[in-house]
Structure formats: structure tokens, C-alpha cells
Short mmCIF file of C-alpha atoms and ligand atoms in Angstrom, two decimals:
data_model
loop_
_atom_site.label_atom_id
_atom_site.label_comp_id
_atom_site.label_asym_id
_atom_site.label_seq_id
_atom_site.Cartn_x
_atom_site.Cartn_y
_atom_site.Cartn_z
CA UNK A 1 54.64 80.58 -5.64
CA UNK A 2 52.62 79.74 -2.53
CA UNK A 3 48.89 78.28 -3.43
CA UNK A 4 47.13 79.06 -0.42
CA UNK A 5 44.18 77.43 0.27
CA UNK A 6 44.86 74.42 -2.24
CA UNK A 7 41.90 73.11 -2.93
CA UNK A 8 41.15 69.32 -4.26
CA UNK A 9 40.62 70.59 -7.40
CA UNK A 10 43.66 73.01 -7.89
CA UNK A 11 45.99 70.20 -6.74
CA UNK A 12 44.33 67.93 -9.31
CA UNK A 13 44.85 70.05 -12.20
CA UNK A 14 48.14 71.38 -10.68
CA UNK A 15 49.34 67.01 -11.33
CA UNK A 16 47.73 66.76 -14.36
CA UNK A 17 49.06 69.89 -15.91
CA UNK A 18 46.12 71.37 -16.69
CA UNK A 19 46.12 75.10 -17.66
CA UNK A 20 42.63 75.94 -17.89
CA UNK A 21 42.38 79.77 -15.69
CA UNK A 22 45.13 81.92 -14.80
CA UNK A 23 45.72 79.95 -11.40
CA UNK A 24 46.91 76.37 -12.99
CA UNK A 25 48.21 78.30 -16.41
CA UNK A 26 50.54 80.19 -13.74
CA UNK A 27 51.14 77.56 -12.09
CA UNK A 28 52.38 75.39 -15.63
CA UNK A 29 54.28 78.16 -16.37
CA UNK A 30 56.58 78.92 -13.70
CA UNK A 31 59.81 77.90 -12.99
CA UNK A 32 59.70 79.49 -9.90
CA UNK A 33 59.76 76.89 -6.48
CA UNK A 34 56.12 76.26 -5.29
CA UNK A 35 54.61 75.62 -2.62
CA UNK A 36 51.18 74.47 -1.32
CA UNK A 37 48.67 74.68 1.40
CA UNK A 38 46.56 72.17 1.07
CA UNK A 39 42.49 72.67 2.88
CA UNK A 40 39.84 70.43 2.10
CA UNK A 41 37.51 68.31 3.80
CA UNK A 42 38.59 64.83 5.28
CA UNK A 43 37.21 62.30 2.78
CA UNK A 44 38.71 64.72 -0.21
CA UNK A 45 41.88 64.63 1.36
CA UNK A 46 42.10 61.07 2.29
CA UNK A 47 40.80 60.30 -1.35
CA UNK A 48 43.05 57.81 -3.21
CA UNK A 49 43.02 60.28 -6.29
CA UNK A 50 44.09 62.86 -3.72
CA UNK A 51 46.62 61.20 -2.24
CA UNK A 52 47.90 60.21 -6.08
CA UNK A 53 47.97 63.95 -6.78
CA UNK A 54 49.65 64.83 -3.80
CA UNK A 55 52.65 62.08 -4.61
CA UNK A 56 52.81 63.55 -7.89
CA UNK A 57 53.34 66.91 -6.69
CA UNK A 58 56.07 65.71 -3.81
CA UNK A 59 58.03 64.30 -6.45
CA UNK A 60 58.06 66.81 -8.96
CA UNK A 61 59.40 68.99 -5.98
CA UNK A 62 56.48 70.79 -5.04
CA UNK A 63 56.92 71.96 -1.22
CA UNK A 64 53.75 70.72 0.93
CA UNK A 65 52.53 72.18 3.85
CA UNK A 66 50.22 69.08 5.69
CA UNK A 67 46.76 70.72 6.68
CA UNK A 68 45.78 70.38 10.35
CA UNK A 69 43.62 68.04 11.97
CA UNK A 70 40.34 69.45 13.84
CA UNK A 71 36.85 70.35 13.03
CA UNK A 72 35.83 71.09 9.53
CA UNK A 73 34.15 74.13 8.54
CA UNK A 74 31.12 71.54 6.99
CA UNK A 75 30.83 70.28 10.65
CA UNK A 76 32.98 66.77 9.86
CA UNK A 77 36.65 66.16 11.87
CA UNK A 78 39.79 65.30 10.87
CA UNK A 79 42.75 65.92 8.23
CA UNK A 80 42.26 68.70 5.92
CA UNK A 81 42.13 72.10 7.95
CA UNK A 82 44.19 75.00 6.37
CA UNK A 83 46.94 75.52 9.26
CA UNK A 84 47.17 78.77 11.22
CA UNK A 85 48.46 82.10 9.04
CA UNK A 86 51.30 82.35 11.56
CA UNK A 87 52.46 78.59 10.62
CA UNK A 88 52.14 79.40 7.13
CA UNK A 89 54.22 82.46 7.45
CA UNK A 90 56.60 80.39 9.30
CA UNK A 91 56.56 77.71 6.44
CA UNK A 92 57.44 80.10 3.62
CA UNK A 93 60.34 81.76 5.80
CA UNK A 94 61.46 78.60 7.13
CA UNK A 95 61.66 77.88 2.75
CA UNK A 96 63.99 81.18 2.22
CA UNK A 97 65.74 80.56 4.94
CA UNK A 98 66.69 76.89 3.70
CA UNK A 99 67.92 78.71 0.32
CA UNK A 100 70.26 81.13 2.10
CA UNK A 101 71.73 78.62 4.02
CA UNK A 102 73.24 77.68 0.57
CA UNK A 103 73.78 80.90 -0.57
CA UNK A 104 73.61 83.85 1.72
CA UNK A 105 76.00 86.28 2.36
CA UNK A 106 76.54 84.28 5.70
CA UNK A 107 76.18 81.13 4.58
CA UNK A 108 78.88 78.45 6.24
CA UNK A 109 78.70 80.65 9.11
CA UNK A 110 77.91 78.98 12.64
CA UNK A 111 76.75 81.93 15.16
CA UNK A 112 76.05 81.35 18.89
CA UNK A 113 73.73 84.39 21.00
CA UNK A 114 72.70 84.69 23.86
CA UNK A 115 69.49 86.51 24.87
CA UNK A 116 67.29 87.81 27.73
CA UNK A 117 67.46 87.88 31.69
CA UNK A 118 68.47 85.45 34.04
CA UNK A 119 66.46 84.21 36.88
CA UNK A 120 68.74 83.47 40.13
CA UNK A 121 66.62 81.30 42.10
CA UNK A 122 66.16 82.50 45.95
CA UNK A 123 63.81 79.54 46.93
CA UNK A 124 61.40 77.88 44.80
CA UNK A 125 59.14 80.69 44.05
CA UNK A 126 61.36 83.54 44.29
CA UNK A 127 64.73 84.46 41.83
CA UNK A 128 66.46 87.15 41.09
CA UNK A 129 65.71 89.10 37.45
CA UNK A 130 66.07 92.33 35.92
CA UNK A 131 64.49 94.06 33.22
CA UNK A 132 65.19 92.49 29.70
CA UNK A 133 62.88 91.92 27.52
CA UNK A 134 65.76 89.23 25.07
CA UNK A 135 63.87 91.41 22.27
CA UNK A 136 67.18 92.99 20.86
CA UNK A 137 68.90 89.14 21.09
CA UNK A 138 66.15 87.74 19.29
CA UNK A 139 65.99 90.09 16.53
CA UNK A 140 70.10 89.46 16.23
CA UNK A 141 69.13 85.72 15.90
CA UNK A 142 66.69 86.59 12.74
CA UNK A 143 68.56 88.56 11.05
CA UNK A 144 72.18 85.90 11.00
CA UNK A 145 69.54 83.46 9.93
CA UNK A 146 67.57 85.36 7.41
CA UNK A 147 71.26 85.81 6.11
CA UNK A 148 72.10 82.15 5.87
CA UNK A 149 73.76 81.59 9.16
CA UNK A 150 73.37 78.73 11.25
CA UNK A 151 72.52 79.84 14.43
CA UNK A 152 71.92 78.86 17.89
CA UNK A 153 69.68 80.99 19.89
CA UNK A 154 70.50 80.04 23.87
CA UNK A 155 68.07 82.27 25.89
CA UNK A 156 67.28 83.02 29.05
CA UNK A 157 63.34 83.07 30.55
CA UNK A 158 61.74 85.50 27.89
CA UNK A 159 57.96 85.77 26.38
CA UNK A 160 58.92 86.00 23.05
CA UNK A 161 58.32 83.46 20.22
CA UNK A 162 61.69 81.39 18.95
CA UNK A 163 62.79 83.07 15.82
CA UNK A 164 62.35 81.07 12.51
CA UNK A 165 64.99 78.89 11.74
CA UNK A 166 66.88 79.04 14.64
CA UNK A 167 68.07 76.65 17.14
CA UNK A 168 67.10 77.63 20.60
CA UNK A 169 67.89 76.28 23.46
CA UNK A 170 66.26 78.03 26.95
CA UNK A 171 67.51 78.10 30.18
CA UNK A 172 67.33 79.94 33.51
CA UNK A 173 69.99 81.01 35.18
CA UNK A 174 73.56 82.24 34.36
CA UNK A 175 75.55 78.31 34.94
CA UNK A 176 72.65 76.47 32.83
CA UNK A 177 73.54 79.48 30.33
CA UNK A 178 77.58 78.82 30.27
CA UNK A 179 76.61 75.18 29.99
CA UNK A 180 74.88 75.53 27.19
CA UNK A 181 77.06 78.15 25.46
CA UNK A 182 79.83 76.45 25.69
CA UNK A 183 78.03 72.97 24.74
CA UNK A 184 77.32 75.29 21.14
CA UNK A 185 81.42 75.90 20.76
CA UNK A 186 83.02 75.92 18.51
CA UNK A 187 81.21 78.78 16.06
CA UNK A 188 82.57 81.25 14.26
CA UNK A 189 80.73 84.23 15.63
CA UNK A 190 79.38 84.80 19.25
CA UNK A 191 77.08 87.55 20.26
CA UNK A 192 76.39 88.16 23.94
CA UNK A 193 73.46 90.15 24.71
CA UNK A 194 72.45 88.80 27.30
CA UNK A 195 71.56 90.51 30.54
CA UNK A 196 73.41 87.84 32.86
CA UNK A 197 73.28 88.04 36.45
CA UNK A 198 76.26 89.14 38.14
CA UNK A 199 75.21 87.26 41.57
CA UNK A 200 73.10 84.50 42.46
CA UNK A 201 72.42 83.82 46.22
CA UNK A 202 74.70 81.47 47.64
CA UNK A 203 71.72 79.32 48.76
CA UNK A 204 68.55 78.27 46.78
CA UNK A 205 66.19 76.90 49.91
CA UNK A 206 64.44 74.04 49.31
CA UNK A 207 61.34 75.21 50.56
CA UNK A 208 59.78 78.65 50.72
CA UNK A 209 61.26 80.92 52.94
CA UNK A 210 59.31 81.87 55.84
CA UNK A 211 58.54 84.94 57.98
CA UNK A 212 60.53 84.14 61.39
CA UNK A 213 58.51 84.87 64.69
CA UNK A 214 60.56 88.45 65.07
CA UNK A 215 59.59 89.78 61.39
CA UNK A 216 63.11 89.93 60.44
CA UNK A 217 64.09 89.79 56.65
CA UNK A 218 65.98 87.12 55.99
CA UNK A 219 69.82 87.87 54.90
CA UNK A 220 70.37 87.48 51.34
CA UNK A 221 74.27 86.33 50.67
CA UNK A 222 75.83 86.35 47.20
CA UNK A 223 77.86 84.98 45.42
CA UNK A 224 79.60 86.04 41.75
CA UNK A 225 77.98 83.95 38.53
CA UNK A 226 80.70 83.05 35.38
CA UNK A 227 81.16 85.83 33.04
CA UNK A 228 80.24 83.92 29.84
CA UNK A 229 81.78 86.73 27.59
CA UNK A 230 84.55 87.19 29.40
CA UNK A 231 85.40 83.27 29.34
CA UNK A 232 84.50 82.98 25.43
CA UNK A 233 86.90 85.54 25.01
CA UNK A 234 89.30 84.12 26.94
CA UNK A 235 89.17 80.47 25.46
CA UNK A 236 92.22 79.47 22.99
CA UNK A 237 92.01 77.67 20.05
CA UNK A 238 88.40 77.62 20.30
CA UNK A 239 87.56 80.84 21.08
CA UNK A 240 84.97 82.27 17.88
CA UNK A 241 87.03 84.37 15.79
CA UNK A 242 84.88 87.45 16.13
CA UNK A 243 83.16 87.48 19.52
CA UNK A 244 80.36 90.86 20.29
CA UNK A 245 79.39 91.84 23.34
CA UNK A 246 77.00 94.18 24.78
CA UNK A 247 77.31 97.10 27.48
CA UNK A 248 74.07 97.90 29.29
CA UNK A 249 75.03 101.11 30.87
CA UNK A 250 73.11 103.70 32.87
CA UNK A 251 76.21 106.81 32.61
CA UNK A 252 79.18 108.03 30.93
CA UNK A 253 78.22 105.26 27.94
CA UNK A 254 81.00 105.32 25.78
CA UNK A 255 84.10 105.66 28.64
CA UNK A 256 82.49 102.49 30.64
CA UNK A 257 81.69 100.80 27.36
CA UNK A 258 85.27 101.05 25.92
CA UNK A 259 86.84 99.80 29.67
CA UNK A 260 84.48 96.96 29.10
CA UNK A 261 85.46 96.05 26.12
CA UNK A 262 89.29 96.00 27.30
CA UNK A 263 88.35 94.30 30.06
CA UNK A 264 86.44 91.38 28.66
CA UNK A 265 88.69 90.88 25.69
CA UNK A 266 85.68 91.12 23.12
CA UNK A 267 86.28 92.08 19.24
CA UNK A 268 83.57 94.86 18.53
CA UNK A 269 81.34 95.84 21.34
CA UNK A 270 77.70 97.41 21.39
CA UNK A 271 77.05 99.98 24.04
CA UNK A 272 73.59 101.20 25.14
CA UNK A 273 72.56 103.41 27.49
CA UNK A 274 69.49 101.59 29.29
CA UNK A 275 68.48 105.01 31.46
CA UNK A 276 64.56 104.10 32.34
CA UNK A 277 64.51 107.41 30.45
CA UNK A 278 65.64 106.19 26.89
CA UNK A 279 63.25 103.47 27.04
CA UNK A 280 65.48 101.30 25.65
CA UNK A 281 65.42 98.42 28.29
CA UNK A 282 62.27 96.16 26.91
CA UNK A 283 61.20 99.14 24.21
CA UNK A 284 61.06 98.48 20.96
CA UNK A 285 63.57 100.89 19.50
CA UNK A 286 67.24 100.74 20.39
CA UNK A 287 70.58 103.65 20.14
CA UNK A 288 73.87 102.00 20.22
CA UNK A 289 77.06 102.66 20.07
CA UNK A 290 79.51 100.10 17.96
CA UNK A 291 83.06 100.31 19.36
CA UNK A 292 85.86 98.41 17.68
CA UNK A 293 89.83 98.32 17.52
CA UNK A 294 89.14 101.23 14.79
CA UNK A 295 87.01 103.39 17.14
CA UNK A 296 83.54 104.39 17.94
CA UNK A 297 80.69 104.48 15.24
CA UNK A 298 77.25 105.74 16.71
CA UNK A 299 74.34 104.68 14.99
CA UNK A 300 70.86 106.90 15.12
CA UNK A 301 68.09 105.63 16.63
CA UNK A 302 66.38 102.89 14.97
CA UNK A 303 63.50 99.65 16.10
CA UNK A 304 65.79 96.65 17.22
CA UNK A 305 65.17 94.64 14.06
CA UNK A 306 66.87 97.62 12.07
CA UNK A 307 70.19 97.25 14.64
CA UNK A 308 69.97 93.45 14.38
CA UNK A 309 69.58 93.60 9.93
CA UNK A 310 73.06 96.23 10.52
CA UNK A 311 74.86 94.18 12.68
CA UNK A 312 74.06 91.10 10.84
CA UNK A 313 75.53 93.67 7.50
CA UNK A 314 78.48 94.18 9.42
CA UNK A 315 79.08 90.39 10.20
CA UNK A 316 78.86 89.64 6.58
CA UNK A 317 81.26 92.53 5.79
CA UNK A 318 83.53 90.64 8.50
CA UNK A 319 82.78 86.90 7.11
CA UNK A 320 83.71 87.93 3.42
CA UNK A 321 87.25 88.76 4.82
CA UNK A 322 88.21 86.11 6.67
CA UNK A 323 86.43 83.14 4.84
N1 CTP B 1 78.03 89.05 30.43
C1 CTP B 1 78.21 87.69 30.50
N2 CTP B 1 78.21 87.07 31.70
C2 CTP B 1 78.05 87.78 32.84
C3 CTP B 1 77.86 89.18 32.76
C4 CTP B 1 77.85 89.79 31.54
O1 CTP B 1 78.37 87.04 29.45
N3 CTP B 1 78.05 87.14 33.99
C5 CTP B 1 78.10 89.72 29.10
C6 CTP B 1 76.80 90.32 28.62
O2 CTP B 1 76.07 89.39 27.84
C7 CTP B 1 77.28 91.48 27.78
C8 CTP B 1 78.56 91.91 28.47
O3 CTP B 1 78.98 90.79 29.23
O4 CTP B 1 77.65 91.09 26.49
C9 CTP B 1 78.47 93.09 29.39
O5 CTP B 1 77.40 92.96 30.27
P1 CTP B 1 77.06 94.12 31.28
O6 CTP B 1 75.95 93.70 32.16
O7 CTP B 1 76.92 95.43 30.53
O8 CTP B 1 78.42 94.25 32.06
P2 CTP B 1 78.95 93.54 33.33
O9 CTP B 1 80.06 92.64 32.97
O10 CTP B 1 77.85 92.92 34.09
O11 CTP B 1 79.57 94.78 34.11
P3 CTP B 1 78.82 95.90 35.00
O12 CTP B 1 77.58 95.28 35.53
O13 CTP B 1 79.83 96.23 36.03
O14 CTP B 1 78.55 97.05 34.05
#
């Protein structure tokens, strides 16, 4: 039960087990985990019969969510504001989460993805990018979390918020990203779906690069960045037993996407065709293809977070086994 606001009052009858309306009869009643929200002005808050309640509560396990500090709605400042929706959403998810960690169908499970673009730095105001939005990553992230895994989210530069309950750890360009994937090892699961650079100029200039006197664009020289699949893969003992990556491709999908997966040595593999066409690249909707040792399974079209709650299925369905 969330009690959301929690007034002065409600917390006082809530410690001295009062049952007196449906709220705090409820609230006796339940043997369900609770969890409050506390918003009240300053001097109410700070109040030693307050802060006597609000022991009370802590240790009979009630979970409490400190109010913010700021302006008051009756024009006083300080300690007593009801945080922001979003952190309360975050609060009670960041709660579930917590209980599958014990016992989800991926709890025990230590999952590493990667997410987003990679900026390739040209000078210091200029890089190298493409289009991903890290939307598809992120959602991947959620859903091993929502399902008890512990997770670490490493990401390249992206606008999105981090996912709840999720390590993350950003970075820039493709090396900071192998760093910190392989700083993560050893997990059991690794997802790659990360749009990595496959160059990076061989020089970043120190300075901005200028127009010469003749007008002539600079030459750009590159040079091949680590293939962090490819290596994960490719690493022995430690190498995560199940290890998924991702084919962005633009043409004959499924013939490319199965030579990748040969190639790079990955378990399961998850092709997409990222046409500007299919709107796939930074949309919210995604149509993969799931190729494995036992063959190719395509999926319909579905919203990212539908893929990512499948995939995260699929990983139980894989943990069960081998645990
Ligand atoms: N990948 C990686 N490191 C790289 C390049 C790609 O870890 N330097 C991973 C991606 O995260 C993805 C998979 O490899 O899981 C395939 O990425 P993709 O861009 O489709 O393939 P490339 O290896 O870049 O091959 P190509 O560009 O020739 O299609």
C-alpha cells in the first residue's frame, strides 16, 4: 500500500494504530508492505511527535519516502514537500524491483548491455555519430531488471532517462565503452545493442579545426575501433555464457544477419532492418528477427518495450536451464 500524500495526522494514527475511517482501518489491516509519502509543512514535520511517529513506522518496516525541501504551499521553506510524481513512481518500482531481485524469474542473474551511439571525436566540437536513439537498449535494461536481474546498463551519449534499478555507467566513444564492458565481466548474460562505431579518426585535434587559406576540406583518416561483441565472444573462461547481439542492417536482413552471427561468435542474435523506411532507427516500435543455433524465429511488429519484456522471457526460459 502506498499512502500518498501522508499527512501528520495519517502517520500519527498510522503509529498509534488507530482505525478510525477506512484509510487507517486499511491500513491496520493489511499485511501487505507499505509505504509512505510523507507532505506536510516544516514545523509538523520537524515536530518531536512527528519525528516519534515516523521512528515508529521505520521500525515496524514501513518503507519511507523523505519529502523534499523547498517552498511550502502555506508560503514557509523547508522539509516537508511531497516529492515529484516521477520520483514517487520511481520509489515504488525501485520497491518491486528490490523483491524480484529475491525472487524473480531472473533473479541471481548478472546481465551487462550496452546501448546507444558512439561519438568519435574529430576535434573538440566535432565527433562522429549515427542515428540511435539507445531506446531499444534501454528498454532491454528494464525489462532484465523488472525480472530480478542485476544489471549494468553501459551506454553511450543518449537523451533518455537511466532505467529504474539499473546500474549505468555512460560513456562516449567505442574504447571508453570496451573499458567499461569489460570492467562489468564477469556476468552471466551480455546484450550488445549498441550502435558502435566502426572507425574513429586517427587524430582528435586539440583545437578546432580551421578553414585553410585555399578552402580545402581537411582529410579525414580512420582508423578501426574494438569490436566489443566480437571480443566478449571471444573471451575464455570468462566469456558470459549466453552472449546477444544485434544486426542493424539496411538489405538482405536475415542472410547478413546469420554471417554476422557466425562471424562474431554470438549465441542468439537479433536482426533488424533499420531502412529510414521502417522507421525503426530512433522509432518507437521495433521488427526483429531472433536467430539462434535452432534457426530463425521472426517476431511481428511490436513498441520496443514489448521486444525487450520477450527477450527478457526468453532469457528466463534460458536461465531456468542452465542455473
Ligand atoms: N558491435 C560491437 N562493437 C563494434 C561494432 C559492433 O560490439 N565495434 C556489436 C553491436 O553492438 C551489435 C553487433 O556488434 O551487437 C553488430 O553490429 P552491426 O553494426 O550490425 O555490425 P558490424 O559489426 O558493425 O558490421 P557491419 O557494419 O559490417 O554490418
Amino acid at each position: 500500500m502506498l499512502v500518498c500524500p501522508a499527512s501528520a495526522n495519517l502517520l500519527a494514527r498510522m503509529a498509534g494504530g488507530l482505525a478510525e475511517d477506512l484509510a487507517s482501518t486499511l491500513l491496520l489491516a493489511t499485511d501487505a508492505p507499505v509505504m509512505v509519502a510523507p507532505a506536510m509543512n516544516v514545523r509538523m514535520w520537524e515536530h518531536p511527535a512527528t519525528r516519534q511517529n515516523m521512528a515508529v513506522l521505520a521500525e515496524r518496516g514501513v518503507e519511507i519516502l523523505p519529502p523534499d525541501t523547498g517552498a511550502m504551499a502555506c508560503g514557509e521553506f523547508g522539509a516537508g514537500r511531497l516529492p515529484s510524481p516521477a520520483a514517487i513512481r520511481d520509489a515504488v518500482l525501485a520497491f518491486f524491483l528490490r523483491r524480484e531481485r529475491k525472487s524473480g524469474p531472473l533473479a541471481g542473474l548478472r546481465a551487462l548491455v550496452t546501448a546507444g551511439p558512439t561519438h568519435e571525436p574529430l576535434d573538440p566540437v566535432r565527433y562522429l555519430a549515427n542515428r540511435s536513439s539507445g531506446r531499444q537498449g534501454y528498454a532491454i535494461a528494464q525489462a532484465l531488471a523488472e525480472q530480478g536481474a542485476d544489471v549494468t546498463l553501459v551506454s553511450g551519449p543518449v537523451t533518455l532517462a537511466a532505467p529504474v534499478g539499473v546500474r549505468l555507467v555512460r560513456c562516449e566513444t567505442a574504447q571508453e565503452m570496451q573499458a567499461h564492458v569489460m570492467q562489468a565481466m564477469p556476468c552471466d548474460v551480455a546484450i550488445c545493442t549498441a550502435a558502435v562505431a566502426d572507425w574513429r579518426p586517427e587524430t582528435e585535434a586539440s583545437q578546432k579545426i580551421k578553414k585553410t587559406g585555399d578552402m580545402r576540406p581537411p582529410a579525414l583518416t580512420l582508423v578501426p575501433n574494438p569490436d566489443i561483441l566480437a571480443q566478449l565472444c571471444a573471451l575464455g573462461t570468462g566469456r558470459p555464457g549466453l552472449v546477444i547481439g544485434f544486426a542493424a542492417e539496411t538489405e538482405t536482413v536475415q542472410a547478413h544477419a546469420q554471417a554476422k552471427r557466425a562471424r562474431k561468435g554470438c549465441d542468439w542474435l537479433v536482426a533488424n532492418d533499420v531502412s529510414p523506411q521502417t522507421g525503426i532507427m530512433g522509432g518507437d516500435e521495433n521488427e526483429i528477427m531472433l536467430i539462434t543455433a535452432d534457426g530463425v524465429e521472426t517476431w511481428p511488429r511490436m513498441s520496443k518495450h514489448d521486444v525487450a519484456k520477450k527477450l527478457a522471457g526468453r532469457v528466463a526460459g534460458w536461465w531456468r536451464d542452465v542455473r
